[in-house]
PDB file of C-alpha atoms in Angstrom:
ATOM      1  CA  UNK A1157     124.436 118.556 139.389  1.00  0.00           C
ATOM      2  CA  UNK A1158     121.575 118.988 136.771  1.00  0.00           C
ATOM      3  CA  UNK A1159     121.177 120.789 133.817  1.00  0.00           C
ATOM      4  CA  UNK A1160     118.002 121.471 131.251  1.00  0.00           C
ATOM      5  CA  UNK A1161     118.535 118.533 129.559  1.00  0.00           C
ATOM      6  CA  UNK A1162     117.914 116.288 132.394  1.00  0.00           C
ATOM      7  CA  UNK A1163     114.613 118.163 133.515  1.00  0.00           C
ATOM      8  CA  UNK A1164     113.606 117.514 129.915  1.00  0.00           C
ATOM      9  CA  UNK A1165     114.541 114.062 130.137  1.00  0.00           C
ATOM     10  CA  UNK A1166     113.152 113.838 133.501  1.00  0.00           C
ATOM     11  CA  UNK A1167     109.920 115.268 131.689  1.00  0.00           C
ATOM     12  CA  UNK A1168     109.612 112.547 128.885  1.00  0.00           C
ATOM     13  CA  UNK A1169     110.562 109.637 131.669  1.00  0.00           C
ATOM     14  CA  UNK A1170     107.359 110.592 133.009  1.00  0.00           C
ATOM     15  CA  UNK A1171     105.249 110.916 129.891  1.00  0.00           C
ATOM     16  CA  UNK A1172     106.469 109.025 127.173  1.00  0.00           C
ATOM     17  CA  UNK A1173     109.157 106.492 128.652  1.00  0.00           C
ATOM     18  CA  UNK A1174     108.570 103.758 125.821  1.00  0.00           C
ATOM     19  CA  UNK A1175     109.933 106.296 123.079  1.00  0.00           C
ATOM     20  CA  UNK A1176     113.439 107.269 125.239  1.00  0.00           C
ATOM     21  CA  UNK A1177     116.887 105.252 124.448  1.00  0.00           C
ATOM     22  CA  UNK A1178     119.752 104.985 124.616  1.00  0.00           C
ATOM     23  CA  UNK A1179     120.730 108.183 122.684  1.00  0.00           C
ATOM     24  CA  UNK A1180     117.915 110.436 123.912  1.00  0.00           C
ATOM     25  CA  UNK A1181     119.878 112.023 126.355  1.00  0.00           C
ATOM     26  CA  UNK A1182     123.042 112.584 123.987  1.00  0.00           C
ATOM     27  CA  UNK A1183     121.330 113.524 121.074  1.00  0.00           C
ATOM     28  CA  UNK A1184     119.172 116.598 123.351  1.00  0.00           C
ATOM     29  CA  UNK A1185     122.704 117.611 124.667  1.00  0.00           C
ATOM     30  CA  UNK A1186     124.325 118.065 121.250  1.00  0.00           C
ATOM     31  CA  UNK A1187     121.647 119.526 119.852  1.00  0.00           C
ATOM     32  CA  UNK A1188     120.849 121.957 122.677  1.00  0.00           C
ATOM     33  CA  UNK A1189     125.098 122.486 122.505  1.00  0.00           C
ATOM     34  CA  UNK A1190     124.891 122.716 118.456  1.00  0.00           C
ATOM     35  CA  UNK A1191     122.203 125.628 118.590  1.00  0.00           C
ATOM     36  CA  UNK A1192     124.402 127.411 121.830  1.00  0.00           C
ATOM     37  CA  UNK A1193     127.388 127.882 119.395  1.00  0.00           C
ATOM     38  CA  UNK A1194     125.120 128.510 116.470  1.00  0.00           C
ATOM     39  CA  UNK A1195     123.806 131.683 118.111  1.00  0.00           C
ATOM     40  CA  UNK A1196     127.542 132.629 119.046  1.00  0.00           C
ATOM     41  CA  UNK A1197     128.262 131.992 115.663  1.00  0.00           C
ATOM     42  CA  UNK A1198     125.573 134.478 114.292  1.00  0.00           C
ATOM     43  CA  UNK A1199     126.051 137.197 116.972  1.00  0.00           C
ATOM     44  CA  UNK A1200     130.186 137.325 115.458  1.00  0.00           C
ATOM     45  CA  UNK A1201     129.323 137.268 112.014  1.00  0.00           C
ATOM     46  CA  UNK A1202     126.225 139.613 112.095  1.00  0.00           C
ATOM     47  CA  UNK A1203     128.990 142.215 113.731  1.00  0.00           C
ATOM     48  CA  UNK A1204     131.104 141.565 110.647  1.00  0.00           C
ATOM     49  CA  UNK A1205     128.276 141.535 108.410  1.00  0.00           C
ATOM     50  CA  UNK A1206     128.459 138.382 107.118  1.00  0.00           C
ATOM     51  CA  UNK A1207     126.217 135.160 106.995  1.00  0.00           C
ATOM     52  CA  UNK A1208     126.890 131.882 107.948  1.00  0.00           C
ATOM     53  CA  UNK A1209     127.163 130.620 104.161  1.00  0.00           C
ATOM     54  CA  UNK A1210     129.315 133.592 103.304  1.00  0.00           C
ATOM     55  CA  UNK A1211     131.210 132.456 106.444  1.00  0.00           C
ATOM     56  CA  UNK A1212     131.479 128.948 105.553  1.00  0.00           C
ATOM     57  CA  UNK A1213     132.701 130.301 102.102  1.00  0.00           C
ATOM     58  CA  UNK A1214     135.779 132.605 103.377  1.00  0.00           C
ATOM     59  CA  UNK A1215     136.932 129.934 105.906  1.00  0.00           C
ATOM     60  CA  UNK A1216     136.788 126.970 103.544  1.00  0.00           C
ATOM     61  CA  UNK A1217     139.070 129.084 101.137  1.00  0.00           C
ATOM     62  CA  UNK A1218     141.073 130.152 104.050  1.00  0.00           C
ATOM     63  CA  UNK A1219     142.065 126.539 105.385  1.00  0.00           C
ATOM     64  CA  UNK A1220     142.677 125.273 101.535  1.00  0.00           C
ATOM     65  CA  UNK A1221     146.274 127.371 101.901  1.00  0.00           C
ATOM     66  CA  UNK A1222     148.017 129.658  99.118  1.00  0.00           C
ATOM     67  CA  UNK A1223     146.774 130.103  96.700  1.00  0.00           C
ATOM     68  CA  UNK A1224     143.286 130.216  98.341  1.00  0.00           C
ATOM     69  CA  UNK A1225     141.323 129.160  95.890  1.00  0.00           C
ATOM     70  CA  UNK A1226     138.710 126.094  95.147  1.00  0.00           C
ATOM     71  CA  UNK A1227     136.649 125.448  92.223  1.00  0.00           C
ATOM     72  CA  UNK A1228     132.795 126.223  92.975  1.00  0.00           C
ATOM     73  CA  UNK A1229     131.695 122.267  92.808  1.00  0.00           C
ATOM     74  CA  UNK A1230     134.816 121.898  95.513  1.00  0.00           C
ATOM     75  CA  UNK A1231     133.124 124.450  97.294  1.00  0.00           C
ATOM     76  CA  UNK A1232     129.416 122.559  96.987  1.00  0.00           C
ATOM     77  CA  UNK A1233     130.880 119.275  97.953  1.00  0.00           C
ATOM     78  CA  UNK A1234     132.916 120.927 101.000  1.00  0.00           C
ATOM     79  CA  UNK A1235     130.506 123.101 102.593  1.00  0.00           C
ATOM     80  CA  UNK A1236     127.324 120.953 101.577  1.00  0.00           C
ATOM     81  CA  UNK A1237     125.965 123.769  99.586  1.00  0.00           C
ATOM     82  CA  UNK A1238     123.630 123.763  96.349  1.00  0.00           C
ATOM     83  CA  UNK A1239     125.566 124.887  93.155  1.00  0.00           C
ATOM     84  CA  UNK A1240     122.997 127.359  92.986  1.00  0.00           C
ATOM     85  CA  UNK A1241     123.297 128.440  96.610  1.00  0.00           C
ATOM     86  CA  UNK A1242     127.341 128.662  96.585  1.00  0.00           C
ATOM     87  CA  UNK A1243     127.126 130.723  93.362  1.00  0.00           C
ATOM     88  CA  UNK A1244     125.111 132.976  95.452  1.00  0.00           C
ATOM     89  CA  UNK A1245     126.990 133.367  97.856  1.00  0.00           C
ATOM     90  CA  UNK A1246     130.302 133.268  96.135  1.00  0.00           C
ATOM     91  CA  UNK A1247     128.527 136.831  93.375  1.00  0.00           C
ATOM     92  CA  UNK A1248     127.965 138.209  97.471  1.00  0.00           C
ATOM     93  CA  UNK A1249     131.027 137.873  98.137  1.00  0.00           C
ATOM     94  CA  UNK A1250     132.771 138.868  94.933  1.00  0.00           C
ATOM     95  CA  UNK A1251     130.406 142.311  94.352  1.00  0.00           C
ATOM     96  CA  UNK A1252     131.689 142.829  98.568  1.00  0.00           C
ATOM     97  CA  UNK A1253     135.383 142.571  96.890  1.00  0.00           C
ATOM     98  CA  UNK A1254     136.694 139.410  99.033  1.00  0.00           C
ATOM     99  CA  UNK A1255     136.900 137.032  96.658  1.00  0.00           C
ATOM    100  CA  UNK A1256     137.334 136.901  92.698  1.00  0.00           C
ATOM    101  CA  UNK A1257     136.520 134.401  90.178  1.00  0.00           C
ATOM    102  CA  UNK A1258     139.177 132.992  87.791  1.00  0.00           C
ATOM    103  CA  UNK A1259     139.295 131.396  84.523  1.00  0.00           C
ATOM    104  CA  UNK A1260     140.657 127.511  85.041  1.00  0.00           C
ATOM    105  CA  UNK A1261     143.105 127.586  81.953  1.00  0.00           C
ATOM    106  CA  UNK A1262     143.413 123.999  82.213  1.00  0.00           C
ATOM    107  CA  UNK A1263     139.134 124.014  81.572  1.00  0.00           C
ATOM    108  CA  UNK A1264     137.556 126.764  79.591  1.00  0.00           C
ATOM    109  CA  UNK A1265     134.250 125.821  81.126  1.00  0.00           C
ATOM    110  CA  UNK A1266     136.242 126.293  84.769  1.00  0.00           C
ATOM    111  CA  UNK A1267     136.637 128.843  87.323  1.00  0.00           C
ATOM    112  CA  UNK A1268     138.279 129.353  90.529  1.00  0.00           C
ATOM    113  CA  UNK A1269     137.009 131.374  93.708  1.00  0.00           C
ATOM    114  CA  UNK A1270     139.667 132.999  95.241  1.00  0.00           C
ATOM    115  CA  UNK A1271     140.209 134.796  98.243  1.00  0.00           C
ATOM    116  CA  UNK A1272     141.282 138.607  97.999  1.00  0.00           C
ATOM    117  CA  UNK A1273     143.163 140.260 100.998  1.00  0.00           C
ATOM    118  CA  UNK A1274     140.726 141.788 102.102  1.00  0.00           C
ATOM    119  CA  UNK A1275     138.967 138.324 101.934  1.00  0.00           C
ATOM    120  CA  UNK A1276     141.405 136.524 103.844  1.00  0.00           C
ATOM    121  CA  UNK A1277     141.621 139.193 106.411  1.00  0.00           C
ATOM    122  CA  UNK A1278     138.090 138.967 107.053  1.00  0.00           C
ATOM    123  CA  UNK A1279     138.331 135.462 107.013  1.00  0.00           C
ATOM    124  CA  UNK A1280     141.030 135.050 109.525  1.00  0.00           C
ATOM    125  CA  UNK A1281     138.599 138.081 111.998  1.00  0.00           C
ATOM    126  CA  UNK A1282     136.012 136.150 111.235  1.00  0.00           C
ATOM    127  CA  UNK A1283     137.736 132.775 112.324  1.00  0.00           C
ATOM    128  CA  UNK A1284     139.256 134.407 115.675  1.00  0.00           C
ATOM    129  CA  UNK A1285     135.903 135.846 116.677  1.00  0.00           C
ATOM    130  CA  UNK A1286     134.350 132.814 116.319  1.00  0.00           C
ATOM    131  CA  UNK A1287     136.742 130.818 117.922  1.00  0.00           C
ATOM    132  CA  UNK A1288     136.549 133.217 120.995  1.00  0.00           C
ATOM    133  CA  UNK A1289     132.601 133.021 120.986  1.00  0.00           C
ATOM    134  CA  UNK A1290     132.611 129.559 121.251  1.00  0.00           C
ATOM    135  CA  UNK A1291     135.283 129.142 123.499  1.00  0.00           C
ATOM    136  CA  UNK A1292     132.685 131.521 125.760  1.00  0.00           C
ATOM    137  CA  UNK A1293     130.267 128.558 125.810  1.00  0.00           C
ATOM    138  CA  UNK A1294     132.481 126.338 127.217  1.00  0.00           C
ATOM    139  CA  UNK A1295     134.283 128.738 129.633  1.00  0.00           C
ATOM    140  CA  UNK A1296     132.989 126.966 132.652  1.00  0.00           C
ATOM    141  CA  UNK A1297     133.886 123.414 131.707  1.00  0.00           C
ATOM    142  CA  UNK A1298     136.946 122.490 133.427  1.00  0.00           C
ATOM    143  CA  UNK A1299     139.421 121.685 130.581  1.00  0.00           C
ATOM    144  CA  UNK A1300     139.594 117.517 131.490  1.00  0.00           C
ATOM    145  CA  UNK A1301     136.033 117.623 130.896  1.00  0.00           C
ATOM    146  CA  UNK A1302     135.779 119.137 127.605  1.00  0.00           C
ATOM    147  CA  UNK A1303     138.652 116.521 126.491  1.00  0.00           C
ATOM    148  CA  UNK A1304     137.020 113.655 127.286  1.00  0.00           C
ATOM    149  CA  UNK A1305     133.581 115.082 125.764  1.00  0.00           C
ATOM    150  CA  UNK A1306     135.555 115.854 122.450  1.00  0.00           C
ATOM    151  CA  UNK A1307     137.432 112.379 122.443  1.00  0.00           C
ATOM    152  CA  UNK A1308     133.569 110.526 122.938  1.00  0.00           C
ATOM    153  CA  UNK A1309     132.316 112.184 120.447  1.00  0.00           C
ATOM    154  CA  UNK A1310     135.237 111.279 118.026  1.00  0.00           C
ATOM    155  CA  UNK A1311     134.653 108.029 119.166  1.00  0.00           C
ATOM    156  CA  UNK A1312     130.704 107.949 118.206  1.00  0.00           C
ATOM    157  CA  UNK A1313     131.860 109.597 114.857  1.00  0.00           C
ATOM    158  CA  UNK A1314     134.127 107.275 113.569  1.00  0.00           C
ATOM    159  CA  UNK A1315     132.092 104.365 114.793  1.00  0.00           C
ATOM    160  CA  UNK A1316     128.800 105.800 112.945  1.00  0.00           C
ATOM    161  CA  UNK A1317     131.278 106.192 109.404  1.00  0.00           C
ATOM    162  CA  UNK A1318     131.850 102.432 110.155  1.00  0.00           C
ATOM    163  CA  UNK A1319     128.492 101.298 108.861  1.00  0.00           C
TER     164      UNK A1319
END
């Protein structure tokens, strides 16, 4: 059984074999995998009419819990974000009605984004949809499969935070 990756591989083994290791292979599979869901990702939220960002911004508000809310720098450091680029994003949102910010009484400099209802409905379409599109990439993978793939990459996660 082969797949693009390894006619790519099988490709560079032929030209350039001195520049291939070890994580070649892995790295071209996530990345080819990475840009799969991102395009599943887009073709949801363009139907909803949102962008990724303003995507990012509804379901990081979403997962916090009640009350719904973070404080933009939260936001920033969350979603790895600019200020400037979650501020955008977050006046988007607000002039679209699904979120509002807040004064922080406990900082007069402060505010808080919060999710409307209508902002956490669209959140929680947004999050289903999503969840269904990528689920569609991965239809064909037998379940075992996609188990082991997502306990490896754990594995290669928590072993690159270890340096």
């Amino acid at each position: 059984m082969t797949d693009r990756v390894d006619e790519l591989m099988a490709m560079w083994r032929n030209e350039l074999p001195a520049v291939l290791d070890a994580t070649t292979e892995l790295s071209k599979r996530i990345m080819l995998l990475a840009a799969e869901l991102t395009e599943a990702t887009r073709r949801e939220l363009s139907e909803l009419a949102l962008t990724p960002a303003e995507f990012d911004v509804l379901a990081a508000l979403r997962r916090v819990g009640p009350p719904y809310r973070m404080k933009p720098n939260e936001l920033t450091k969350s979603l790895l974000l600019s200020s400037g680029g979650i501020s955008n994003v977050v006046n988007h949102l607000a002039a679209a009605g699904l979120v509002t910010r807040e004064p922080d009484d406990d900082d007069g400099r402060g505010t808080w984004v919060t999710l409307t209802a209508n902002g956490s409905r669209l959140a929680e379409k947004a999050l289903s949809v999503n969840t269904a599109a990528h689920a569609a990439v991965f239809a064909d993978a037998p379940a075992d499969t996609i188990a082991a793939a997502t306990d490896a990459l754990r594995a290669v996660s928590v072993a690159r935070r270890k340096r």
